[in-house]
PDB file of C-alpha atoms and ligand atoms in Angstrom:
ATOM      1  CA  UNK A  23       0.000   0.000   0.000  1.00 96.00           C
ATOM      2  CA  UNK A  24       1.302   3.447  -0.984  1.00 97.00           C
ATOM      3  CA  UNK A  25      -0.948   5.702   1.028  1.00 98.00           C
ATOM      4  CA  UNK A  26      -1.703   9.401   0.652  1.00 98.00           C
ATOM      5  CA  UNK A  27      -3.577  11.069   3.498  1.00 98.00           C
ATOM      6  CA  UNK A  28      -5.754  14.162   3.115  1.00 98.00           C
ATOM      7  CA  UNK A  29      -6.493  16.136   6.281  1.00 98.00           C
ATOM      8  CA  UNK A  30      -9.401  18.558   5.689  1.00 98.00           C
ATOM      9  CA  UNK A  31      -8.646  21.494   8.005  1.00 97.00           C
ATOM     10  CA  UNK A  32     -10.369  24.394   6.253  1.00 97.00           C
ATOM     11  CA  UNK A  33     -13.502  24.569   8.410  1.00 95.00           C
ATOM     12  CA  UNK A  34     -14.540  27.670  10.330  1.00 94.00           C
ATOM     13  CA  UNK A  35     -15.019  26.069  13.794  1.00 95.00           C
ATOM     14  CA  UNK A  36     -18.365  27.881  14.027  1.00 95.00           C
ATOM     15  CA  UNK A  37     -19.865  25.548  16.635  1.00 96.00           C
ATOM     16  CA  UNK A  38     -16.683  25.885  18.690  1.00 97.00           C
ATOM     17  CA  UNK A  39     -17.266  29.611  19.143  1.00 94.00           C
ATOM     18  CA  UNK A  40     -14.684  32.388  18.827  1.00 80.00           C
ATOM     19  CA  UNK A  41     -11.532  30.289  18.608  1.00 91.00           C
ATOM     20  CA  UNK A  42     -10.026  27.986  15.977  1.00 95.00           C
ATOM     21  CA  UNK A  43     -10.522  24.499  17.395  1.00 97.00           C
ATOM     22  CA  UNK A  44      -7.526  23.076  15.516  1.00 97.00           C
ATOM     23  CA  UNK A  45      -5.160  25.315  17.557  1.00 96.00           C
ATOM     24  CA  UNK A  46      -6.400  24.049  20.933  1.00 97.00           C
ATOM     25  CA  UNK A  47      -3.714  22.708  23.270  1.00 96.00           C
ATOM     26  CA  UNK A  48      -3.664  18.938  23.709  1.00 97.00           C
ATOM     27  CA  UNK A  49      -0.780  18.069  25.999  1.00 94.00           C
ATOM     28  CA  UNK A  50       1.436  20.877  24.715  1.00 93.00           C
ATOM     29  CA  UNK A  51       0.786  20.240  21.021  1.00 94.00           C
ATOM     30  CA  UNK A  52      -1.853  21.889  18.815  1.00 96.00           C
ATOM     31  CA  UNK A  53      -4.839  19.667  18.098  1.00 97.00           C
ATOM     32  CA  UNK A  54      -4.058  19.718  14.352  1.00 98.00           C
ATOM     33  CA  UNK A  55      -0.544  18.347  14.911  1.00 97.00           C
ATOM     34  CA  UNK A  56      -1.908  15.608  17.180  1.00 97.00           C
ATOM     35  CA  UNK A  57      -4.089  14.489  14.279  1.00 98.00           C
ATOM     36  CA  UNK A  58      -1.170  14.538  11.821  1.00 98.00           C
ATOM     37  CA  UNK A  59       0.934  12.514  14.294  1.00 97.00           C
ATOM     38  CA  UNK A  60      -1.597   9.665  14.051  1.00 97.00           C
ATOM     39  CA  UNK A  61      -0.473   8.972  10.476  1.00 97.00           C
ATOM     40  CA  UNK A  62       2.921  10.618   9.989  1.00 95.00           C
ATOM     41  CA  UNK A  63       4.943   7.826  11.546  1.00 88.00           C
ATOM     42  CA  UNK A  64       3.106   4.984   9.864  1.00 95.00           C
ATOM     43  CA  UNK A  65       4.993   3.101   7.154  1.00 94.00           C
ATOM     44  CA  UNK A  66       1.975   3.113   4.816  1.00 96.00           C
ATOM     45  CA  UNK A  67       1.875   6.915   4.466  1.00 97.00           C
ATOM     46  CA  UNK A  68       4.103   8.192   1.685  1.00 96.00           C
ATOM     47  CA  UNK A  69       2.344  11.535   1.154  1.00 97.00           C
ATOM     48  CA  UNK A  70       0.293  13.808   3.394  1.00 98.00           C
ATOM     49  CA  UNK A  71      -1.570  17.003   2.629  1.00 98.00           C
ATOM     50  CA  UNK A  72      -3.434  19.399   4.904  1.00 98.00           C
ATOM     51  CA  UNK A  73      -6.105  21.532   3.240  1.00 98.00           C
ATOM     52  CA  UNK A  74      -6.100  24.810   5.161  1.00 97.00           C
ATOM     53  CA  UNK A  75      -8.513  27.771   5.426  1.00 96.00           C
ATOM     54  CA  UNK A  76      -8.096  29.706   2.133  1.00 96.00           C
ATOM     55  CA  UNK A  77      -8.694  33.158   3.647  1.00 95.00           C
ATOM     56  CA  UNK A  78      -5.986  32.801   6.295  1.00 95.00           C
ATOM     57  CA  UNK A  79      -3.660  30.519   4.347  1.00 97.00           C
ATOM     58  CA  UNK A  80      -0.499  32.601   4.929  1.00 96.00           C
ATOM     59  CA  UNK A  81      -1.069  32.716   8.702  1.00 96.00           C
ATOM     60  CA  UNK A  82      -1.747  28.982   8.689  1.00 96.00           C
ATOM     61  CA  UNK A  83       1.524  28.303   6.844  1.00 95.00           C
ATOM     62  CA  UNK A  84       3.405  30.607   9.200  1.00 95.00           C
ATOM     63  CA  UNK A  85       2.015  28.797  12.230  1.00 95.00           C
ATOM     64  CA  UNK A  86       2.157  25.159  11.091  1.00 95.00           C
ATOM     65  CA  UNK A  87       4.252  25.053   7.885  1.00 93.00           C
ATOM     66  CA  UNK A  88       7.573  24.110   9.529  1.00 94.00           C
ATOM     67  CA  UNK A  89       6.012  21.504  11.829  1.00 94.00           C
ATOM     68  CA  UNK A  90       4.145  19.959   8.916  1.00 96.00           C
ATOM     69  CA  UNK A  91       7.253  19.944   6.720  1.00 94.00           C
ATOM     70  CA  UNK A  92       9.101  18.053   9.474  1.00 92.00           C
ATOM     71  CA  UNK A  93       6.399  15.393   9.260  1.00 92.00           C
ATOM     72  CA  UNK A  94       6.681  15.352   5.449  1.00 92.00           C
ATOM     73  CA  UNK A  95       3.240  16.911   5.076  1.00 97.00           C
ATOM     74  CA  UNK A  96       2.415  19.670   2.601  1.00 96.00           C
ATOM     75  CA  UNK A  97      -0.468  22.174   2.659  1.00 95.00           C
ATOM     76  CA  UNK A  98      -2.869  23.604   0.092  1.00 97.00           C
ATOM     77  CA  UNK A  99      -5.768  26.047   0.405  1.00 97.00           C
ATOM     78  CA  UNK A 100      -9.069  24.273   1.055  1.00 97.00           C
ATOM     79  CA  UNK A 101     -12.618  25.236   0.116  1.00 94.00           C
ATOM     80  CA  UNK A 102     -14.391  28.339   1.410  1.00 93.00           C
ATOM     81  CA  UNK A 103     -17.746  26.719   2.128  1.00 93.00           C
ATOM     82  CA  UNK A 104     -17.948  22.991   1.492  1.00 94.00           C
ATOM     83  CA  UNK A 105     -15.802  20.164   2.739  1.00 95.00           C
ATOM     84  CA  UNK A 106     -15.910  18.429  -0.645  1.00 96.00           C
ATOM     85  CA  UNK A 107     -14.236  21.454  -2.241  1.00 96.00           C
ATOM     86  CA  UNK A 108     -11.470  21.148   0.354  1.00 97.00           C
ATOM     87  CA  UNK A 109     -10.904  17.476  -0.446  1.00 97.00           C
ATOM     88  CA  UNK A 110     -10.989  18.163  -4.193  1.00 97.00           C
ATOM     89  CA  UNK A 111      -8.212  20.777  -3.874  1.00 97.00           C
ATOM     90  CA  UNK A 112      -6.065  18.347  -1.891  1.00 97.00           C
ATOM     91  CA  UNK A 113      -6.716  15.523  -4.345  1.00 97.00           C
ATOM     92  CA  UNK A 114      -5.161  17.620  -7.122  1.00 96.00           C
ATOM     93  CA  UNK A 115      -1.695  17.510  -5.502  1.00 97.00           C
ATOM     94  CA  UNK A 116      -1.581  13.786  -4.691  1.00 98.00           C
ATOM     95  CA  UNK A 117       1.127  11.954  -6.669  1.00 97.00           C
ATOM     96  CA  UNK A 118      -0.072   9.420  -9.253  1.00 96.00           C
ATOM     97  CA  UNK A 119       1.912   6.560  -7.725  1.00 97.00           C
ATOM     98  CA  UNK A 120      -0.223   6.473  -4.553  1.00 98.00           C
ATOM     99  CA  UNK A 121      -2.393   3.347  -4.574  1.00 98.00           C
ATOM    100  CA  UNK A 122      -4.721   4.386  -1.730  1.00 98.00           C
ATOM    101  CA  UNK A 123      -6.048   7.671  -0.362  1.00 98.00           C
ATOM    102  CA  UNK A 124      -7.285   8.185   3.202  1.00 98.00           C
ATOM    103  CA  UNK A 125      -9.331  11.211   4.220  1.00 98.00           C
ATOM    104  CA  UNK A 126      -9.197  11.998   7.936  1.00 98.00           C
ATOM    105  CA  UNK A 127     -10.859  14.999   9.622  1.00 98.00           C
ATOM    106  CA  UNK A 128      -8.224  17.297  11.123  1.00 98.00           C
ATOM    107  CA  UNK A 129     -10.688  17.637  14.009  1.00 98.00           C
ATOM    108  CA  UNK A 130     -10.289  13.946  15.042  1.00 98.00           C
ATOM    109  CA  UNK A 131      -7.101  13.822  17.119  1.00 98.00           C
ATOM    110  CA  UNK A 132      -8.057  10.839  19.317  1.00 98.00           C
ATOM    111  CA  UNK A 133      -8.416   8.067  16.716  1.00 98.00           C
ATOM    112  CA  UNK A 134      -6.984   4.871  18.239  1.00 98.00           C
ATOM    113  CA  UNK A 135      -4.028   3.512  16.176  1.00 97.00           C
ATOM    114  CA  UNK A 136      -5.670   0.081  16.081  1.00 98.00           C
ATOM    115  CA  UNK A 137      -8.725   1.577  14.352  1.00 98.00           C
ATOM    116  CA  UNK A 138      -6.468   3.101  11.687  1.00 98.00           C
ATOM    117  CA  UNK A 139      -4.694  -0.258  11.247  1.00 98.00           C
ATOM    118  CA  UNK A 140      -8.014  -2.026  10.906  1.00 98.00           C
ATOM    119  CA  UNK A 141      -9.372   0.355   8.267  1.00 98.00           C
ATOM    120  CA  UNK A 142      -6.120   0.218   6.290  1.00 98.00           C
ATOM    121  CA  UNK A 143      -6.053  -3.582   6.408  1.00 98.00           C
ATOM    122  CA  UNK A 144      -9.616  -3.738   5.104  1.00 98.00           C
ATOM    123  CA  UNK A 145      -8.721  -1.255   2.332  1.00 98.00           C
ATOM    124  CA  UNK A 146      -6.039  -3.649   1.045  1.00 97.00           C
ATOM    125  CA  UNK A 147      -8.923  -5.833  -0.151  1.00 96.00           C
ATOM    126  CA  UNK A 148     -11.882  -3.471  -0.529  1.00 98.00           C
ATOM    127  CA  UNK A 149     -12.232  -0.354  -2.710  1.00 98.00           C
ATOM    128  CA  UNK A 150     -13.908   1.911  -0.133  1.00 98.00           C
ATOM    129  CA  UNK A 151     -13.848   1.446   3.644  1.00 98.00           C
ATOM    130  CA  UNK A 152     -15.372   3.647   6.342  1.00 98.00           C
ATOM    131  CA  UNK A 153     -15.466   3.180  10.130  1.00 98.00           C
ATOM    132  CA  UNK A 154     -18.879   3.617  11.721  1.00 98.00           C
ATOM    133  CA  UNK A 155     -20.662   3.008  15.009  1.00 97.00           C
ATOM    134  CA  UNK A 156     -24.061   1.382  15.415  1.00 96.00           C
ATOM    135  CA  UNK A 157     -26.485   3.905  16.869  1.00 95.00           C
ATOM    136  CA  UNK A 158     -27.461   2.934  20.406  1.00 90.00           C
ATOM    137  CA  UNK A 159     -29.795   5.800  21.310  1.00 94.00           C
ATOM    138  CA  UNK A 160     -33.449   6.188  20.421  1.00 95.00           C
ATOM    139  CA  UNK A 161     -33.729   8.640  17.532  1.00 96.00           C
ATOM    140  CA  UNK A 162     -36.471  11.251  17.136  1.00 97.00           C
ATOM    141  CA  UNK A 163     -37.069  13.811  14.405  1.00 97.00           C
ATOM    142  CA  UNK A 164     -38.009  17.187  15.867  1.00 97.00           C
ATOM    143  CA  UNK A 165     -39.263  20.494  14.472  1.00 96.00           C
ATOM    144  CA  UNK A 166     -37.732  23.971  14.664  1.00 94.00           C
ATOM    145  CA  UNK A 167     -36.311  25.030  18.021  1.00 91.00           C
ATOM    146  CA  UNK A 168     -38.352  27.713  19.757  1.00 90.00           C
ATOM    147  CA  UNK A 169     -37.779  29.721  22.928  1.00 86.00           C
ATOM    148  CA  UNK A 170     -40.358  29.651  25.685  1.00 79.00           C
ATOM    149  CA  UNK A 171     -40.126  32.526  28.139  1.00 74.00           C
ATOM    150  CA  UNK A 172     -40.377  30.985  31.572  1.00 66.00           C
ATOM    151  CA  UNK A 173     -39.958  34.247  33.358  1.00 65.00           C
ATOM    152  CA  UNK A 174     -42.805  36.623  34.133  1.00 63.00           C
ATOM    153  CA  UNK A 175     -40.623  38.316  36.723  1.00 64.00           C
ATOM    154  CA  UNK A 176     -40.323  42.009  35.670  1.00 66.00           C
ATOM    155  CA  UNK A 177     -37.410  42.587  38.066  1.00 67.00           C
ATOM    156  CA  UNK A 178     -35.358  39.915  36.347  1.00 61.00           C
ATOM    157  CA  UNK A 179     -36.182  41.510  32.999  1.00 63.00           C
ATOM    158  CA  UNK A 180     -35.030  44.949  34.273  1.00 67.00           C
ATOM    159  CA  UNK A 181     -31.838  43.450  35.722  1.00 65.00           C
ATOM    160  CA  UNK A 182     -31.151  41.864  32.352  1.00 62.00           C
ATOM    161  CA  UNK A 183     -30.997  38.225  33.407  1.00 58.00           C
ATOM    162  CA  UNK A 184     -34.326  37.345  31.842  1.00 53.00           C
ATOM    163  CA  UNK A 185     -32.396  35.255  29.293  1.00 57.00           C
ATOM    164  CA  UNK A 186     -31.526  32.748  31.966  1.00 60.00           C
ATOM    165  CA  UNK A 187     -35.234  31.915  32.152  1.00 67.00           C
ATOM    166  CA  UNK A 188     -35.590  31.153  28.443  1.00 80.00           C
ATOM    167  CA  UNK A 189     -36.172  27.525  27.652  1.00 87.00           C
ATOM    168  CA  UNK A 190     -35.283  26.148  24.223  1.00 88.00           C
ATOM    169  CA  UNK A 191     -37.674  23.448  23.077  1.00 93.00           C
ATOM    170  CA  UNK A 192     -38.708  21.561  19.956  1.00 95.00           C
ATOM    171  CA  UNK A 193     -41.709  19.338  19.310  1.00 96.00           C
ATOM    172  CA  UNK A 194     -41.277  15.686  18.376  1.00 97.00           C
ATOM    173  CA  UNK A 195     -42.466  14.853  14.864  1.00 98.00           C
ATOM    174  CA  UNK A 196     -41.680  11.147  14.917  1.00 97.00           C
ATOM    175  CA  UNK A 197     -39.491   8.418  16.381  1.00 97.00           C
ATOM    176  CA  UNK A 198     -37.118   7.161  13.708  1.00 96.00           C
ATOM    177  CA  UNK A 199     -36.500   3.448  13.180  1.00 95.00           C
ATOM    178  CA  UNK A 200     -32.792   2.995  13.948  1.00 93.00           C
ATOM    179  CA  UNK A 201     -32.478  -0.460  12.359  1.00 94.00           C
ATOM    180  CA  UNK A 202     -29.320  -0.507  10.265  1.00 95.00           C
ATOM    181  CA  UNK A 203     -28.387   3.087  11.066  1.00 96.00           C
ATOM    182  CA  UNK A 204     -24.736   3.854  11.764  1.00 97.00           C
ATOM    183  CA  UNK A 205     -22.795   7.008  12.612  1.00 97.00           C
ATOM    184  CA  UNK A 206     -19.875   7.430  10.270  1.00 98.00           C
ATOM    185  CA  UNK A 207     -16.345   8.423  11.295  1.00 98.00           C
ATOM    186  CA  UNK A 208     -13.010   8.941   9.555  1.00 98.00           C
ATOM    187  CA  UNK A 209     -10.442   7.836   8.348  1.00 98.00           C
ATOM    188  CA  UNK A 210     -12.262   6.803   5.195  1.00 98.00           C
ATOM    189  CA  UNK A 211      -9.890   4.927   2.882  1.00 98.00           C
ATOM    190  CA  UNK A 212     -10.264   4.398  -0.854  1.00 98.00           C
ATOM    191  CA  UNK A 213      -8.437   2.916  -3.782  1.00 98.00           C
ATOM    192  CA  UNK A 214      -6.941   6.029  -5.371  1.00 98.00           C
ATOM    193  CA  UNK A 215      -8.561   5.580  -8.785  1.00 98.00           C
ATOM    194  CA  UNK A 216     -12.002   5.111  -7.205  1.00 98.00           C
ATOM    195  CA  UNK A 217     -11.755   8.345  -5.192  1.00 98.00           C
ATOM    196  CA  UNK A 218     -10.466  10.256  -8.207  1.00 98.00           C
ATOM    197  CA  UNK A 219     -13.381   8.968 -10.272  1.00 98.00           C
ATOM    198  CA  UNK A 220     -15.830   9.936  -7.520  1.00 98.00           C
ATOM    199  CA  UNK A 221     -14.462  13.480  -7.466  1.00 98.00           C
ATOM    200  CA  UNK A 222     -14.668  13.773 -11.265  1.00 97.00           C
ATOM    201  CA  UNK A 223     -18.491  13.683 -11.062  1.00 97.00           C
ATOM    202  CA  UNK A 224     -20.517  16.827 -11.787  1.00 96.00           C
ATOM    203  CA  UNK A 225     -22.516  16.758  -8.560  1.00 96.00           C
ATOM    204  CA  UNK A 226     -20.098  16.818  -5.613  1.00 97.00           C
ATOM    205  CA  UNK A 227     -22.573  17.957  -2.954  1.00 96.00           C
ATOM    206  CA  UNK A 228     -21.891  15.735   0.074  1.00 94.00           C
ATOM    207  CA  UNK A 229     -20.893  15.734   3.722  1.00 90.00           C
ATOM    208  CA  UNK A 230     -18.506  12.792   3.549  1.00 94.00           C
ATOM    209  CA  UNK A 231     -16.352  11.227   0.859  1.00 97.00           C
ATOM    210  CA  UNK A 232     -17.964   7.809   0.886  1.00 97.00           C
ATOM    211  CA  UNK A 233     -21.270   9.298  -0.276  1.00 97.00           C
ATOM    212  CA  UNK A 234     -19.578  10.327  -3.548  1.00 98.00           C
ATOM    213  CA  UNK A 235     -18.469   6.728  -4.060  1.00 98.00           C
ATOM    214  CA  UNK A 236     -22.073   5.636  -3.363  1.00 98.00           C
ATOM    215  CA  UNK A 237     -23.170   8.105  -6.063  1.00 97.00           C
ATOM    216  CA  UNK A 238     -20.921   6.338  -8.617  1.00 97.00           C
ATOM    217  CA  UNK A 239     -23.274   3.407  -8.271  1.00 96.00           C
ATOM    218  CA  UNK A 240     -20.822   0.662  -9.265  1.00 96.00           C
ATOM    219  CA  UNK A 241     -18.471   0.502  -6.258  1.00 98.00           C
ATOM    220  CA  UNK A 242     -19.576  -0.906  -2.883  1.00 98.00           C
ATOM    221  CA  UNK A 243     -18.734   1.051   0.269  1.00 98.00           C
ATOM    222  CA  UNK A 244     -17.850  -1.205   3.201  1.00 98.00           C
ATOM    223  CA  UNK A 245     -18.292  -0.298   6.847  1.00 98.00           C
ATOM    224  CA  UNK A 246     -15.972  -1.553   9.598  1.00 98.00           C
ATOM    225  CA  UNK A 247     -16.523  -1.026  13.332  1.00 98.00           C
ATOM    226  CA  UNK A 248     -15.685   2.494  14.516  1.00 98.00           C
ATOM    227  CA  UNK A 249     -14.570   3.434  18.021  1.00 98.00           C
ATOM    228  CA  UNK A 250     -16.328   5.644  20.593  1.00 97.00           C
ATOM    229  CA  UNK A 251     -12.982   7.331  21.381  1.00 98.00           C
ATOM    230  CA  UNK A 252     -12.737   8.549  17.788  1.00 98.00           C
ATOM    231  CA  UNK A 253     -14.573  11.801  18.579  1.00 98.00           C
ATOM    232  CA  UNK A 254     -14.764  14.796  16.250  1.00 98.00           C
ATOM    233  CA  UNK A 255     -14.014  17.970  18.183  1.00 98.00           C
ATOM    234  CA  UNK A 256     -17.060  20.143  17.612  1.00 98.00           C
ATOM    235  CA  UNK A 257     -17.768  22.268  20.719  1.00 97.00           C
ATOM    236  CA  UNK A 258     -15.492  23.426  23.592  1.00 97.00           C
ATOM    237  CA  UNK A 259     -16.948  20.667  25.795  1.00 97.00           C
ATOM    238  CA  UNK A 260     -15.143  18.118  23.590  1.00 98.00           C
ATOM    239  CA  UNK A 261     -11.689  19.391  24.625  1.00 97.00           C
ATOM    240  CA  UNK A 262     -11.654  17.980  28.202  1.00 97.00           C
ATOM    241  CA  UNK A 263     -13.018  14.755  26.747  1.00 98.00           C
ATOM    242  CA  UNK A 264     -10.189  14.622  24.187  1.00 98.00           C
ATOM    243  CA  UNK A 265      -7.621  15.296  26.926  1.00 97.00           C
ATOM    244  CA  UNK A 266      -9.073  12.458  28.989  1.00 97.00           C
ATOM    245  CA  UNK A 267      -8.982  10.053  26.033  1.00 98.00           C
ATOM    246  CA  UNK A 268      -5.378  11.000  25.221  1.00 97.00           C
ATOM    247  CA  UNK A 269      -4.345  11.021  28.893  1.00 96.00           C
ATOM    248  CA  UNK A 270      -2.909  14.562  28.749  1.00 94.00           C
ATOM    249  CA  UNK A 271      -3.440  17.644  30.929  1.00 88.00           C
ATOM    250  CA  UNK A 272      -4.570  21.134  29.998  1.00 85.00           C
ATOM    251  CA  UNK A 273      -1.978  23.960  30.075  1.00 83.00           C
ATOM    252  CA  UNK A 274      -2.952  24.992  33.622  1.00 74.00           C
ATOM    253  CA  UNK A 275      -2.273  21.500  34.925  1.00 71.00           C
ATOM    254  CA  UNK A 276       1.304  21.441  33.592  1.00 69.00           C
ATOM    255  CA  UNK A 277       4.474  22.917  35.030  1.00 71.00           C
ATOM    256  CA  UNK A 278       5.015  26.529  33.870  1.00 71.00           C
ATOM    257  CA  UNK A 279       7.977  25.618  31.617  1.00 72.00           C
ATOM    258  CA  UNK A 280       5.863  22.963  29.885  1.00 70.00           C
ATOM    259  CA  UNK A 281       2.799  25.082  29.128  1.00 65.00           C
ATOM    260  CA  UNK A 282       3.725  26.266  25.650  1.00 60.00           C
TER     261      UNK A 282
HETATM  262  N1  CTP B 307     -13.621  21.155   6.801  1.00 81.61           N
HETATM  263  C1  CTP B 307     -12.884  21.572   5.695  1.00 81.61           C
HETATM  264  N2  CTP B 307     -13.432  22.422   4.776  1.00 81.61           N
HETATM  265  C2  CTP B 307     -14.691  22.891   4.948  1.00 81.61           C
HETATM  266  C3  CTP B 307     -15.460  22.461   6.058  1.00 81.61           C
HETATM  267  C4  CTP B 307     -14.894  21.586   6.975  1.00 81.61           C
HETATM  268  O1  CTP B 307     -11.730  21.169   5.558  1.00 81.61           O
HETATM  269  N3  CTP B 307     -15.158  23.760   4.051  1.00 81.61           N
HETATM  270  C5  CTP B 307     -12.974  20.245   7.776  1.00 81.61           C
HETATM  271  C6  CTP B 307     -12.840  20.830   9.186  1.00 81.61           C
HETATM  272  O2  CTP B 307     -11.683  21.663   9.294  1.00 81.61           O
HETATM  273  C7  CTP B 307     -12.798  19.598  10.056  1.00 81.61           C
HETATM  274  C8  CTP B 307     -13.571  18.552   9.240  1.00 81.61           C
HETATM  275  O3  CTP B 307     -13.737  19.073   7.924  1.00 81.61           O
HETATM  276  O4  CTP B 307     -11.477  19.125  10.268  1.00 81.61           O
HETATM  277  C9  CTP B 307     -14.916  18.239   9.874  1.00 81.61           C
HETATM  278  O5  CTP B 307     -15.735  19.419   9.854  1.00 81.61           O
HETATM  279  P1  CTP B 307     -16.405  20.093  11.130  1.00 81.61           P
HETATM  280  O6  CTP B 307     -16.158  19.286  12.335  1.00 81.61           O
HETATM  281  O7  CTP B 307     -17.775  20.486  10.741  1.00 81.61           O
HETATM  282  O8  CTP B 307     -15.483  21.400  11.355  1.00 81.61           O
HETATM  283  P2  CTP B 307     -15.845  22.904  11.050  1.00 81.61           P
HETATM  284  O9  CTP B 307     -16.530  22.994   9.727  1.00 81.61           O
HETATM  285  O10 CTP B 307     -14.584  23.696  11.236  1.00 81.61           O
HETATM  286  O11 CTP B 307     -16.831  23.249  12.254  1.00 81.61           O
HETATM  287  P3  CTP B 307     -18.267  24.002  12.147  1.00 81.61           P
HETATM  288  O12 CTP B 307     -19.114  23.153  11.233  1.00 81.61           O
HETATM  289  O13 CTP B 307     -18.744  24.058  13.566  1.00 81.61           O
HETATM  290  O14 CTP B 307     -17.951  25.371  11.576  1.00 81.61           O
HETATM  291 MG1   MG B 308     -18.514  22.076   9.444  1.00 81.61          MG
END
């Protein structure tokens, strides 16, 4: 296997709030570099590319360029809006002699090495492999979220803390049958020619890469068991969880000379 790895890292971290989630500290290393580390030392990887935010590309290169170069990883500008545009840009720089291409969210720094090994082993034999978890919870479809004002206390309103009495609610439309439903993770690994063919289609609208292979219609996508530790960092509450999974402390918990 001659593996190229694409790390989509061009998102805006909107659900994370003000900060860029990929810069968060995980045991003294930025989250993005933790994700790269998962693959950089593996024998299979012969090429790596990070697709970075196009509007702040120079800052990104200034911040991470040297560290990435040390790991043998290059960077290109990603897409402004859609993840598929990001992957497409990265695909353009992958050398022709790569036999397989993995796509792994830059925002997944906790992927267990054994999960990566498992997906790669399956991809030796199968054209498209994605890790996924069976859904354990009961699923319901709900309507628009609305705010119910719980407070009829005029004093609270005058003092400006009326917001704390606002309840956000939605109404249940239906309970969804969860039979056969899975929650998909990354890395998703493909035979290089299959992924290139998928990205040569006219309609690239998608939220993951496997769905473009599904759209080809002639290549099966295989699912292998995912791992609950393989979380995608989405909101600030995921950071302590990631630190716990990785067994590292936050900056405040480390000696002063080890904080940066
Ligand atoms: N991503 C990307 N290009 C985009 C959108 C997303 O490369 N146009 C990347 C993100 O950087 C992330 C991964 O795809 O590593 C998964 O996306 P998500 O978790 O949704 O990250 P963001 O899009 O940054 O977050 P949000 O949706 O909250 O803005
Ligand atoms: Mg997003």
